[in-house]
C-alpha cells in the first residue's frame, strides 16, 4: 500500500477526525517516499529486536499513532530548505522516542488502553513493556551516534526534560497543592520537550541559521503544550472509542491537570471530592463526580481557549521564515489548527 493510502486507512480505522487526517494526508503527499522510509525504518527497528521485544515494537507501530512528531521534523526541515534531504533517520528517532516513553508511561500510570488497543503491558507484562521501551531508547541512541555531537546533546537534554517532567508529575499525584505553574512545568517536560526536539532537529538538519532553528524549536514547543492541554480536555470530553484510551484516566490516576486546577478555583465542592478520591475504593464513582464538576465549572472551554492562544504563539514563531516558504507555513498552521479541534 502507498504511504498516503496506508496513512488514511490507519486514520480511518482509528477514528481520527477528518481535519487531522486531511492535514496529515497533505503532509504525506508532500513527502511522498519520506513517510514510507520512516515506516520502513520503524519496521526494521522492530524486526531487528530480539524476541519478544520485536513483537512489542511491531504491536506499537501497527496500533497506528498519529505520527505527529516525525511529521513535525520533516515539515521543519522543508520549512528551511526545499533541497536538503529529508531527515528520515531523525524523524524515526522522534517516533521511536515517543513509543519508548509511552511503553514506560503505561507502566507508571497503570494505563490499560493505548491507541484503541490494550496497552503492551496488558498484552505482555510490565517488565516486557519497560524492556521494550529501553530497547527503543537504545535504538534512538544508536541512530543518533552517527550524527554530530550537537544532536546527541540535544537528545540528552530532551531526555532530561522528559524524565524530570514525569518525576514532578509523580511527586504531585493526588496533591491538592498542585498549581498552574506546576502543571505547565510538567507539560513542558513530558510533552513539549519532544515536540521541541522534533522541530529543532529538522531545522538543524536542513542547515538553518541559529535564529531560524530557535524559532522552529519554539514552534514545536508551543505546539506540544497546546497538544497536551487538548489531551487533558479530551480526558473529560471525548468518547473512549475516539480517544483510544480510557476516559477519566488522568483524574483516576490522581493527575491534577489544568481542567481540575481551574475547576478547583471555582467550585468549592471540588476540594472535598479530591480528598475523597484519595481515600475511596470506588475511584470510578468519585472520578465521575469530579468530571461533572469540571464540566459545570466551564474549565474545559477555558483550557481550550488557552490552548488556542498558545497555538497562536506557535504560529507567530514561524514569522521568521522568508515569504517563499509560505506554503510550508500554511501547512504548519493548518496542522496547529487541526490539533486544536482533534477528538483523539
Ligand atoms: C504520556 O503522558 C507520557 C509522556 C508524554 C511522557 C512519558 C515520559 C517518560 C515515562 C520518561 C521518559 C522515558 C523514556 C523511555 C524516554 P500522559 O500519561 O499524560 O498521557 P496518556 O494519557 O496518553 O498516558
Ligand atoms: Mg499516561
PDB file of C-alpha atoms in Angstrom, residues 127-256:
ATOM      1  CA  UNK A 127       8.596  -5.982  32.667  1.00  0.00           C
ATOM      2  CA  UNK A 128       8.441  -6.503  28.921  1.00  0.00           C
ATOM      3  CA  UNK A 129       6.870  -3.092  28.357  1.00  0.00           C
ATOM      4  CA  UNK A 130       9.778  -1.481  30.251  1.00  0.00           C
ATOM      5  CA  UNK A 131      12.417  -3.538  28.442  1.00  0.00           C
ATOM      6  CA  UNK A 132      10.861  -2.781  25.049  1.00  0.00           C
ATOM      7  CA  UNK A 133      10.934   0.922  25.909  1.00  0.00           C
ATOM      8  CA  UNK A 134      14.581   0.516  26.897  1.00  0.00           C
ATOM      9  CA  UNK A 135      15.310  -1.200  23.597  1.00  0.00           C
ATOM     10  CA  UNK A 136      13.597   1.580  21.594  1.00  0.00           C
ATOM     11  CA  UNK A 137      15.564   4.177  23.546  1.00  0.00           C
ATOM     12  CA  UNK A 138      18.811   2.296  22.866  1.00  0.00           C
ATOM     13  CA  UNK A 139      17.891   2.269  19.157  1.00  0.00           C
ATOM     14  CA  UNK A 140      17.460   6.056  19.251  1.00  0.00           C
ATOM     15  CA  UNK A 141      20.939   6.436  20.751  1.00  0.00           C
ATOM     16  CA  UNK A 142      22.371   4.057  18.154  1.00  0.00           C
ATOM     17  CA  UNK A 143      20.909   6.135  15.313  1.00  0.00           C
ATOM     18  CA  UNK A 144      21.988   9.422  16.912  1.00  0.00           C
ATOM     19  CA  UNK A 145      25.567   8.168  17.337  1.00  0.00           C
ATOM     20  CA  UNK A 146      26.024   8.729  13.567  1.00  0.00           C
ATOM     21  CA  UNK A 147      25.151  12.433  13.907  1.00  0.00           C
ATOM     22  CA  UNK A 148      27.347  15.363  15.061  1.00  0.00           C
ATOM     23  CA  UNK A 149      27.675  15.783  18.814  1.00  0.00           C
ATOM     24  CA  UNK A 150      25.196  18.696  18.963  1.00  0.00           C
ATOM     25  CA  UNK A 151      22.355  16.323  18.007  1.00  0.00           C
ATOM     26  CA  UNK A 152      23.237  13.855  20.736  1.00  0.00           C
ATOM     27  CA  UNK A 153      23.497  16.694  23.273  1.00  0.00           C
ATOM     28  CA  UNK A 154      20.048  17.852  22.248  1.00  0.00           C
ATOM     29  CA  UNK A 155      18.674  14.340  22.673  1.00  0.00           C
ATOM     30  CA  UNK A 156      20.190  14.133  26.152  1.00  0.00           C
ATOM     31  CA  UNK A 157      18.720  17.488  27.232  1.00  0.00           C
ATOM     32  CA  UNK A 158      15.331  16.395  25.826  1.00  0.00           C
ATOM     33  CA  UNK A 159      15.516  13.140  27.796  1.00  0.00           C
ATOM     34  CA  UNK A 160      16.359  15.111  30.919  1.00  0.00           C
ATOM     35  CA  UNK A 161      13.252  17.274  30.402  1.00  0.00           C
ATOM     36  CA  UNK A 162      11.047  14.231  29.723  1.00  0.00           C
ATOM     37  CA  UNK A 163      12.184  12.336  32.787  1.00  0.00           C
ATOM     38  CA  UNK A 164      12.148  15.389  35.078  1.00  0.00           C
ATOM     39  CA  UNK A 165       8.602  16.230  33.920  1.00  0.00           C
ATOM     40  CA  UNK A 166       7.478  12.732  34.869  1.00  0.00           C
ATOM     41  CA  UNK A 167       9.251  12.946  38.240  1.00  0.00           C
ATOM     42  CA  UNK A 168       7.470  16.203  39.123  1.00  0.00           C
ATOM     43  CA  UNK A 169       4.142  14.729  37.966  1.00  0.00           C
ATOM     44  CA  UNK A 170       4.630  11.633  40.114  1.00  0.00           C
ATOM     45  CA  UNK A 171       5.508  13.766  43.134  1.00  0.00           C
ATOM     46  CA  UNK A 172       2.311  15.783  42.733  1.00  0.00           C
ATOM     47  CA  UNK A 173      -0.079  12.862  42.304  1.00  0.00           C
ATOM     48  CA  UNK A 174      -3.179  13.376  44.410  1.00  0.00           C
ATOM     49  CA  UNK A 175      -1.769  16.693  45.616  1.00  0.00           C
ATOM     50  CA  UNK A 176      -4.326  19.412  46.080  1.00  0.00           C
ATOM     51  CA  UNK A 177      -1.409  21.845  46.336  1.00  0.00           C
ATOM     52  CA  UNK A 178      -0.612  21.490  42.612  1.00  0.00           C
ATOM     53  CA  UNK A 179      -0.634  24.899  40.948  1.00  0.00           C
ATOM     54  CA  UNK A 180      -0.926  26.101  37.362  1.00  0.00           C
ATOM     55  CA  UNK A 181       2.833  26.712  37.383  1.00  0.00           C
ATOM     56  CA  UNK A 182       3.407  23.074  38.444  1.00  0.00           C
ATOM     57  CA  UNK A 183       1.088  21.912  35.686  1.00  0.00           C
ATOM     58  CA  UNK A 184       2.883  23.892  32.980  1.00  0.00           C
ATOM     59  CA  UNK A 185       6.285  22.693  34.252  1.00  0.00           C
ATOM     60  CA  UNK A 186       5.065  19.080  33.939  1.00  0.00           C
ATOM     61  CA  UNK A 187       3.637  19.613  30.444  1.00  0.00           C
ATOM     62  CA  UNK A 188       6.757  21.390  29.287  1.00  0.00           C
ATOM     63  CA  UNK A 189       8.822  18.408  30.413  1.00  0.00           C
ATOM     64  CA  UNK A 190       6.701  15.441  29.457  1.00  0.00           C
ATOM     65  CA  UNK A 191       5.267  16.651  26.126  1.00  0.00           C
ATOM     66  CA  UNK A 192       6.577  19.982  24.813  1.00  0.00           C
ATOM     67  CA  UNK A 193      10.214  18.818  25.062  1.00  0.00           C
ATOM     68  CA  UNK A 194       9.815  16.118  22.390  1.00  0.00           C
ATOM     69  CA  UNK A 195       7.846  18.429  20.074  1.00  0.00           C
ATOM     70  CA  UNK A 196      10.652  20.990  20.513  1.00  0.00           C
ATOM     71  CA  UNK A 197      13.261  18.342  19.733  1.00  0.00           C
ATOM     72  CA  UNK A 198      11.378  17.156  16.622  1.00  0.00           C
ATOM     73  CA  UNK A 199      11.058  20.613  15.095  1.00  0.00           C
ATOM     74  CA  UNK A 200      14.553  21.733  16.102  1.00  0.00           C
ATOM     75  CA  UNK A 201      16.490  18.735  14.734  1.00  0.00           C
ATOM     76  CA  UNK A 202      14.501  19.009  11.493  1.00  0.00           C
ATOM     77  CA  UNK A 203      15.606  22.628  11.096  1.00  0.00           C
ATOM     78  CA  UNK A 204      19.221  21.837  12.075  1.00  0.00           C
ATOM     79  CA  UNK A 205      19.449  19.012   9.544  1.00  0.00           C
ATOM     80  CA  UNK A 206      18.401  21.404   6.761  1.00  0.00           C
ATOM     81  CA  UNK A 207      21.210  23.813   7.679  1.00  0.00           C
ATOM     82  CA  UNK A 208      19.095  26.592   9.219  1.00  0.00           C
ATOM     83  CA  UNK A 209      20.768  29.580  10.932  1.00  0.00           C
ATOM     84  CA  UNK A 210      20.638  29.713  14.727  1.00  0.00           C
ATOM     85  CA  UNK A 211      17.735  32.191  14.776  1.00  0.00           C
ATOM     86  CA  UNK A 212      15.607  30.034  12.462  1.00  0.00           C
ATOM     87  CA  UNK A 213      16.456  26.884  14.438  1.00  0.00           C
ATOM     88  CA  UNK A 214      15.356  28.613  17.610  1.00  0.00           C
ATOM     89  CA  UNK A 215      12.113  29.842  16.029  1.00  0.00           C
ATOM     90  CA  UNK A 216      11.203  26.379  14.733  1.00  0.00           C
ATOM     91  CA  UNK A 217      12.068  24.867  18.117  1.00  0.00           C
ATOM     92  CA  UNK A 218       9.725  27.434  19.688  1.00  0.00           C
ATOM     93  CA  UNK A 219       7.010  26.476  17.196  1.00  0.00           C
ATOM     94  CA  UNK A 220       7.404  22.836  18.266  1.00  0.00           C
ATOM     95  CA  UNK A 221       7.434  23.622  21.964  1.00  0.00           C
ATOM     96  CA  UNK A 222       4.249  25.724  21.882  1.00  0.00           C
ATOM     97  CA  UNK A 223       2.554  23.193  19.606  1.00  0.00           C
ATOM     98  CA  UNK A 224       3.386  20.471  22.146  1.00  0.00           C
ATOM     99  CA  UNK A 225       1.970  22.495  25.019  1.00  0.00           C
ATOM    100  CA  UNK A 226      -1.278  23.194  23.136  1.00  0.00           C
ATOM    101  CA  UNK A 227      -1.436  19.490  22.212  1.00  0.00           C
ATOM    102  CA  UNK A 228      -1.203  18.411  25.869  1.00  0.00           C
ATOM    103  CA  UNK A 229      -3.819  20.949  27.005  1.00  0.00           C
ATOM    104  CA  UNK A 230      -6.243  19.480  24.475  1.00  0.00           C
ATOM    105  CA  UNK A 231      -5.252  15.963  25.609  1.00  0.00           C
ATOM    106  CA  UNK A 232      -6.210  16.915  29.143  1.00  0.00           C
ATOM    107  CA  UNK A 233      -9.554  18.340  27.984  1.00  0.00           C
ATOM    108  CA  UNK A 234     -10.290  15.168  25.992  1.00  0.00           C
ATOM    109  CA  UNK A 235      -9.848  13.077  29.144  1.00  0.00           C
ATOM    110  CA  UNK A 236     -13.127  14.693  30.282  1.00  0.00           C
ATOM    111  CA  UNK A 237     -14.706  15.405  26.933  1.00  0.00           C
ATOM    112  CA  UNK A 238     -14.398  12.567  24.444  1.00  0.00           C
ATOM    113  CA  UNK A 239     -15.662   9.084  23.605  1.00  0.00           C
ATOM    114  CA  UNK A 240     -13.416   6.157  24.602  1.00  0.00           C
ATOM    115  CA  UNK A 241     -13.711   4.733  21.048  1.00  0.00           C
ATOM    116  CA  UNK A 242     -12.360   8.025  19.649  1.00  0.00           C
ATOM    117  CA  UNK A 243      -9.770   8.593  22.325  1.00  0.00           C
ATOM    118  CA  UNK A 244      -8.299   5.087  22.122  1.00  0.00           C
ATOM    119  CA  UNK A 245      -7.673   5.100  25.875  1.00  0.00           C
ATOM    120  CA  UNK A 246      -9.877   5.136  28.961  1.00  0.00           C
ATOM    121  CA  UNK A 247     -11.815   8.309  29.742  1.00  0.00           C
ATOM    122  CA  UNK A 248     -11.162   9.941  33.144  1.00  0.00           C
ATOM    123  CA  UNK A 249      -7.824   8.113  33.268  1.00  0.00           C
ATOM    124  CA  UNK A 250      -5.947  11.247  34.412  1.00  0.00           C
ATOM    125  CA  UNK A 251      -8.171  12.035  37.355  1.00  0.00           C
ATOM    126  CA  UNK A 252      -8.459   8.346  38.304  1.00  0.00           C
ATOM    127  CA  UNK A 253      -4.649   8.354  38.482  1.00  0.00           C
ATOM    128  CA  UNK A 254      -4.719  11.460  40.692  1.00  0.00           C
ATOM    129  CA  UNK A 255      -3.265  13.743  37.990  1.00  0.00           C
ATOM    130  CA  UNK A 256      -4.013  17.397  38.685  1.00  0.00           C
TER     131      UNK A 256
END
